[in-house]
Amino acid sequence: GAGVSQSPRYKVAKRGQDVALRCDPISGHVSLFWYQQALGQGPEFLTYFQNEAQLDKSGLPSDRFFAERPEGSVSTLKIQRTQQEDSAVYLCASSPRTSVDEKLFFGSGTQLSVL
Amino acid sequence: KQEVTQIPAALSVPEGENLVLNCSFTDSAIYNLQWFRQDPGKGLTSLLLIQSSQREQTSGRLNASLDKSSGRSTLYIAASQPGDSATYLCAVKVAGGSYIPTFGRGTSLIVHP
């Protein structure tokens, strides 16, 4: 089995552009998390899915950020009208079930640079 | 809100030293604590997961301990090697709500030959 896959690996956007970041979790994993990591910082929580249900989106910084997981597998994080402060690494993680004792498995991230 | 702090922020040591990295958290009502390693430009790799009912976990040269009552975890690295150079992060999964793991800022470790 493949691990968590994220694409693109790097994305450069002009300010005001919309971007879409993709996450392919490990097959069969129920839980999916998105995190934002600024340079030199720890990952900050954005949103959480259990299958197709978005159970927590309290970390999304503004209404320009939107995430979906329509079929309970692949997830997309969309950022509208990108701003320079959106520049960061966006990490996706998945875990097998919803039990609290489950490990997180991370992808390599998408590095977003907004010019 | 759970706050996670990691000390030191950075560490540079010669090869062969035994190391202790610290992680503290403000809310002791946790379910588990996970230690990760992050290499530059890469994602996070899980090292050890400690359940709230456990005191420690070991994997090779790594040993992680957990003291919930004092809100602390330590990651012990024995006989450090240059290949251990990376950023080490801890993440705490809290009780209640949707069990969202909260991360510290990490300890940046350099082990020089």
Short mmCIF file of C-alpha atoms in Angstrom, two decimals:
data_model
loop_
_atom_site.label_atom_id
_atom_site.label_comp_id
_atom_site.label_asym_id
_atom_site.label_seq_id
_atom_site.Cartn_x
_atom_site.Cartn_y
_atom_site.Cartn_z
CA GLY A 1 0.00 0.00 0.00
CA ALA A 2 0.74 3.47 -0.94
CA GLY A 3 0.86 6.15 1.68
CA VAL A 4 -1.02 9.44 1.74
CA SER A 5 -0.50 11.22 -1.55
CA GLN A 6 -0.81 14.97 -2.06
CA SER A 7 -0.72 16.97 -5.28
CA PRO A 8 0.61 19.20 -6.53
CA ARG A 9 3.85 19.08 -4.57
CA TYR A 10 4.45 22.78 -5.24
CA LYS A 11 2.04 25.47 -6.30
CA VAL A 12 2.81 29.08 -7.16
CA ALA A 13 -0.19 31.35 -7.44
CA LYS A 14 -0.64 35.01 -8.17
CA ARG A 15 -2.53 36.91 -5.50
CA GLY A 16 -6.23 36.66 -6.19
CA GLN A 17 -6.08 33.31 -7.97
CA ASP A 18 -8.05 30.29 -6.82
CA VAL A 19 -6.15 27.08 -6.01
CA ALA A 20 -7.18 23.47 -5.38
CA LEU A 21 -5.04 21.06 -3.39
CA ARG A 22 -5.67 17.34 -3.54
CA CYS A 23 -5.23 14.61 -0.95
CA ASP A 24 -5.46 10.87 -1.59
CA PRO A 25 -5.57 9.15 1.80
CA ILE A 26 -4.54 5.59 2.45
CA SER A 27 -7.22 3.32 1.05
CA GLY A 28 -9.93 2.55 3.59
CA HIS A 29 -8.93 5.26 6.04
CA VAL A 30 -12.00 6.82 7.61
CA SER A 31 -10.55 9.96 9.16
CA LEU A 32 -8.90 12.74 7.17
CA PHE A 33 -7.33 15.93 8.49
CA TRP A 34 -5.98 19.06 6.82
CA TYR A 35 -3.29 21.12 8.51
CA GLN A 36 -1.48 24.34 7.58
CA GLN A 37 2.20 24.68 8.45
CA ALA A 38 3.95 28.03 8.23
CA LEU A 39 7.74 28.12 8.03
CA GLY A 40 9.31 27.22 11.36
CA GLN A 41 5.97 26.47 12.99
CA GLY A 42 4.07 23.36 13.94
CA PRO A 43 1.07 22.22 11.89
CA GLU A 44 -2.15 24.13 12.63
CA PHE A 45 -5.46 22.31 12.31
CA LEU A 46 -7.78 23.36 9.49
CA THR A 47 -10.53 20.78 9.11
CA TYR A 48 -11.49 17.15 9.80
CA PHE A 49 -13.57 14.60 7.88
CA GLN A 50 -15.02 11.31 8.97
CA ASN A 51 -15.81 9.56 5.70
CA GLU A 52 -17.64 12.21 3.64
CA ALA A 53 -18.85 14.18 6.63
CA GLN A 54 -16.96 17.34 7.57
CA LEU A 55 -17.19 17.15 11.35
CA ASP A 56 -14.99 20.07 12.26
CA LYS A 57 -13.97 23.10 10.20
CA SER A 58 -13.17 25.38 13.07
CA GLY A 59 -9.57 25.88 11.94
CA LEU A 60 -10.34 27.28 8.50
CA PRO A 61 -8.98 30.84 8.67
CA SER A 62 -11.61 32.49 6.50
CA ASP A 63 -14.54 31.80 4.22
CA ARG A 64 -12.07 31.77 1.33
CA PHE A 65 -11.09 28.28 2.46
CA PHE A 66 -13.30 25.35 1.56
CA ALA A 67 -12.74 21.60 1.83
CA GLU A 68 -14.70 18.62 0.59
CA ARG A 69 -14.52 14.85 0.53
CA PRO A 70 -17.62 13.91 -1.48
CA GLU A 71 -17.14 10.14 -1.68
CA GLY A 72 -15.31 9.62 1.56
CA SER A 73 -11.91 9.05 -0.04
CA VAL A 74 -10.13 11.82 -1.99
CA SER A 75 -10.32 15.28 -0.44
CA THR A 76 -9.79 18.70 -1.98
CA LEU A 77 -8.86 21.89 -0.15
CA LYS A 78 -9.80 24.96 -2.15
CA ILE A 79 -8.58 28.46 -1.46
CA GLN A 80 -10.31 31.29 -3.25
CA ARG A 81 -8.77 34.68 -3.99
CA THR A 82 -5.42 33.68 -2.53
CA GLN A 83 -3.53 36.16 -0.37
CA GLN A 84 0.16 36.29 0.52
CA GLU A 85 -0.59 35.17 4.06
CA ASP A 86 -1.93 31.90 2.63
CA SER A 87 1.64 30.92 1.69
CA ALA A 88 2.43 27.80 3.70
CA VAL A 89 2.71 24.03 3.46
CA TYR A 90 -0.66 22.30 3.48
CA LEU A 91 -0.51 18.84 5.02
CA CYS A 92 -3.06 16.08 4.79
CA ALA A 93 -3.24 13.20 7.24
CA SER A 94 -5.43 10.13 7.50
CA SER A 95 -6.08 7.43 10.06
CA PRO A 96 -7.80 4.06 9.78
CA ARG A 97 -10.84 4.51 11.97
CA THR A 98 -12.37 6.95 14.33
CA SER A 99 -10.94 5.48 17.49
CA VAL A 100 -9.03 7.92 19.56
CA ASP A 101 -6.00 5.68 19.71
CA GLU A 102 -5.29 5.70 16.01
CA LYS A 103 -2.01 6.90 14.52
CA LEU A 104 -1.93 9.68 11.98
CA PHE A 105 -0.27 9.11 8.61
CA PHE A 106 0.83 12.24 6.75
CA GLY A 107 1.42 13.08 3.13
CA SER A 108 4.43 15.09 1.96
CA GLY A 109 2.38 18.24 1.73
CA THR A 110 1.73 20.91 -0.88
CA GLN A 111 3.92 23.99 -0.62
CA LEU A 112 1.86 26.99 -1.69
CA SER A 113 3.56 30.26 -2.55
CA VAL A 114 1.36 33.27 -3.27
CA LEU A 115 3.13 36.10 -5.09
CA LYS B 1 -7.84 25.19 24.46
CA GLN B 2 -4.95 22.75 24.52
CA GLU B 3 -1.52 24.41 24.30
CA VAL B 4 1.50 22.31 23.40
CA THR B 5 5.04 23.57 24.03
CA GLN B 6 8.29 21.98 22.96
CA ILE B 7 11.64 22.75 24.52
CA PRO B 8 14.28 23.32 23.33
CA ALA B 9 13.34 24.93 20.03
CA ALA B 10 16.69 23.94 18.56
CA LEU B 11 19.51 21.63 19.54
CA SER B 12 22.93 20.94 18.03
CA VAL B 13 24.97 18.06 19.41
CA PRO B 14 27.94 15.90 18.42
CA GLU B 15 27.32 12.38 17.27
CA GLY B 16 26.96 9.78 20.02
CA GLU B 17 25.23 11.92 22.63
CA ASN B 18 22.06 10.84 24.38
CA LEU B 19 19.30 13.42 23.97
CA VAL B 20 16.09 14.41 25.70
CA LEU B 21 13.41 16.40 23.91
CA ASN B 22 10.54 17.81 25.92
CA CYS B 23 6.85 18.29 25.18
CA SER B 24 4.43 19.87 27.64
CA PHE B 25 0.68 20.34 27.37
CA THR B 26 -1.83 22.35 29.37
CA ASP B 27 -4.84 20.02 29.45
CA SER B 28 -4.08 16.65 31.00
CA ALA B 29 -7.35 15.08 29.74
CA ILE B 30 -5.67 13.54 26.72
CA TYR B 31 -6.28 10.33 24.80
CA ASN B 32 -2.86 9.91 23.32
CA LEU B 33 0.37 11.65 22.43
CA GLN B 34 2.28 11.01 19.24
CA TRP B 35 5.87 11.91 18.37
CA PHE B 36 6.75 12.68 14.76
CA ARG B 37 9.86 13.38 12.77
CA GLN B 38 9.88 15.89 9.91
CA ASP B 39 12.73 16.13 7.45
CA PRO B 40 13.18 19.40 5.51
CA GLY B 41 10.57 19.77 2.78
CA LYS B 42 8.85 16.55 3.76
CA GLY B 43 5.75 15.44 5.59
CA LEU B 44 5.62 14.00 9.09
CA THR B 45 6.68 10.45 9.91
CA SER B 46 5.21 8.84 13.01
CA LEU B 47 7.80 7.65 15.53
CA LEU B 48 5.90 6.61 18.64
CA LEU B 49 2.33 6.73 19.89
CA ILE B 50 1.61 6.63 23.64
CA GLN B 51 -1.92 5.97 24.84
CA SER B 52 -3.14 7.85 27.89
CA SER B 53 -3.07 4.65 29.93
CA GLN B 54 0.60 4.00 29.10
CA ARG B 55 3.75 5.41 30.67
CA GLU B 56 6.20 4.83 27.85
CA GLN B 57 6.84 3.38 24.43
CA THR B 58 10.11 2.23 22.89
CA SER B 59 11.28 1.75 19.32
CA GLY B 60 14.93 1.03 18.70
CA ARG B 61 17.01 3.92 20.04
CA LEU B 62 13.89 5.95 20.81
CA ASN B 63 11.97 5.97 24.06
CA ALA B 64 9.00 8.20 24.78
CA SER B 65 7.51 8.67 28.22
CA LEU B 66 4.24 10.24 29.31
CA ASP B 67 3.30 11.84 32.63
CA LYS B 68 -0.28 13.03 32.24
CA SER B 69 -0.59 14.50 35.70
CA SER B 70 2.28 16.90 35.10
CA GLY B 71 1.39 17.46 31.44
CA ARG B 72 4.71 16.26 30.08
CA SER B 73 6.23 13.86 27.61
CA THR B 74 9.87 13.30 26.82
CA LEU B 75 11.48 11.74 23.78
CA TYR B 76 14.81 10.13 24.57
CA ILE B 77 17.20 9.45 21.70
CA ALA B 78 20.11 7.17 22.56
CA ALA B 79 23.48 7.34 20.83
CA SER B 80 22.47 10.04 18.37
CA GLN B 81 23.58 9.81 14.73
CA PRO B 82 23.79 12.41 11.94
CA GLY B 83 20.80 10.69 10.33
CA ASP B 84 18.71 11.71 13.33
CA SER B 85 18.95 15.34 12.22
CA ALA B 86 15.38 16.54 11.67
CA THR B 87 12.59 18.43 13.39
CA TYR B 88 10.76 16.46 16.08
CA LEU B 89 7.13 17.30 16.79
CA CYS B 90 4.70 16.08 19.39
CA ALA B 91 0.94 16.04 18.92
CA VAL B 92 -1.64 15.64 21.66
CA LYS B 93 -5.11 14.27 21.03
CA VAL B 94 -7.49 15.75 23.58
CA ALA B 95 -10.58 14.30 25.19
CA GLY B 96 -13.98 15.57 24.15
CA GLY B 97 -15.00 17.17 20.89
CA SER B 98 -13.70 15.62 17.69
CA TYR B 99 -10.31 14.47 19.00
CA ILE B 100 -8.26 16.85 16.92
CA PRO B 101 -4.50 16.44 17.46
CA THR B 102 -2.78 19.65 18.56
CA PHE B 103 0.87 20.09 17.63
CA GLY B 104 3.80 21.82 19.24
CA ARG B 105 6.22 23.92 17.19
CA GLY B 106 8.86 21.23 17.24
CA THR B 107 12.51 20.86 18.21
CA SER B 108 15.01 21.26 15.37
CA LEU B 109 17.83 18.79 15.93
CA ILE B 110 21.23 18.76 14.26
CA VAL B 111 23.62 15.92 15.01
CA HIS B 112 27.06 16.66 13.60
CA PRO B 113 29.74 14.05 12.94
#
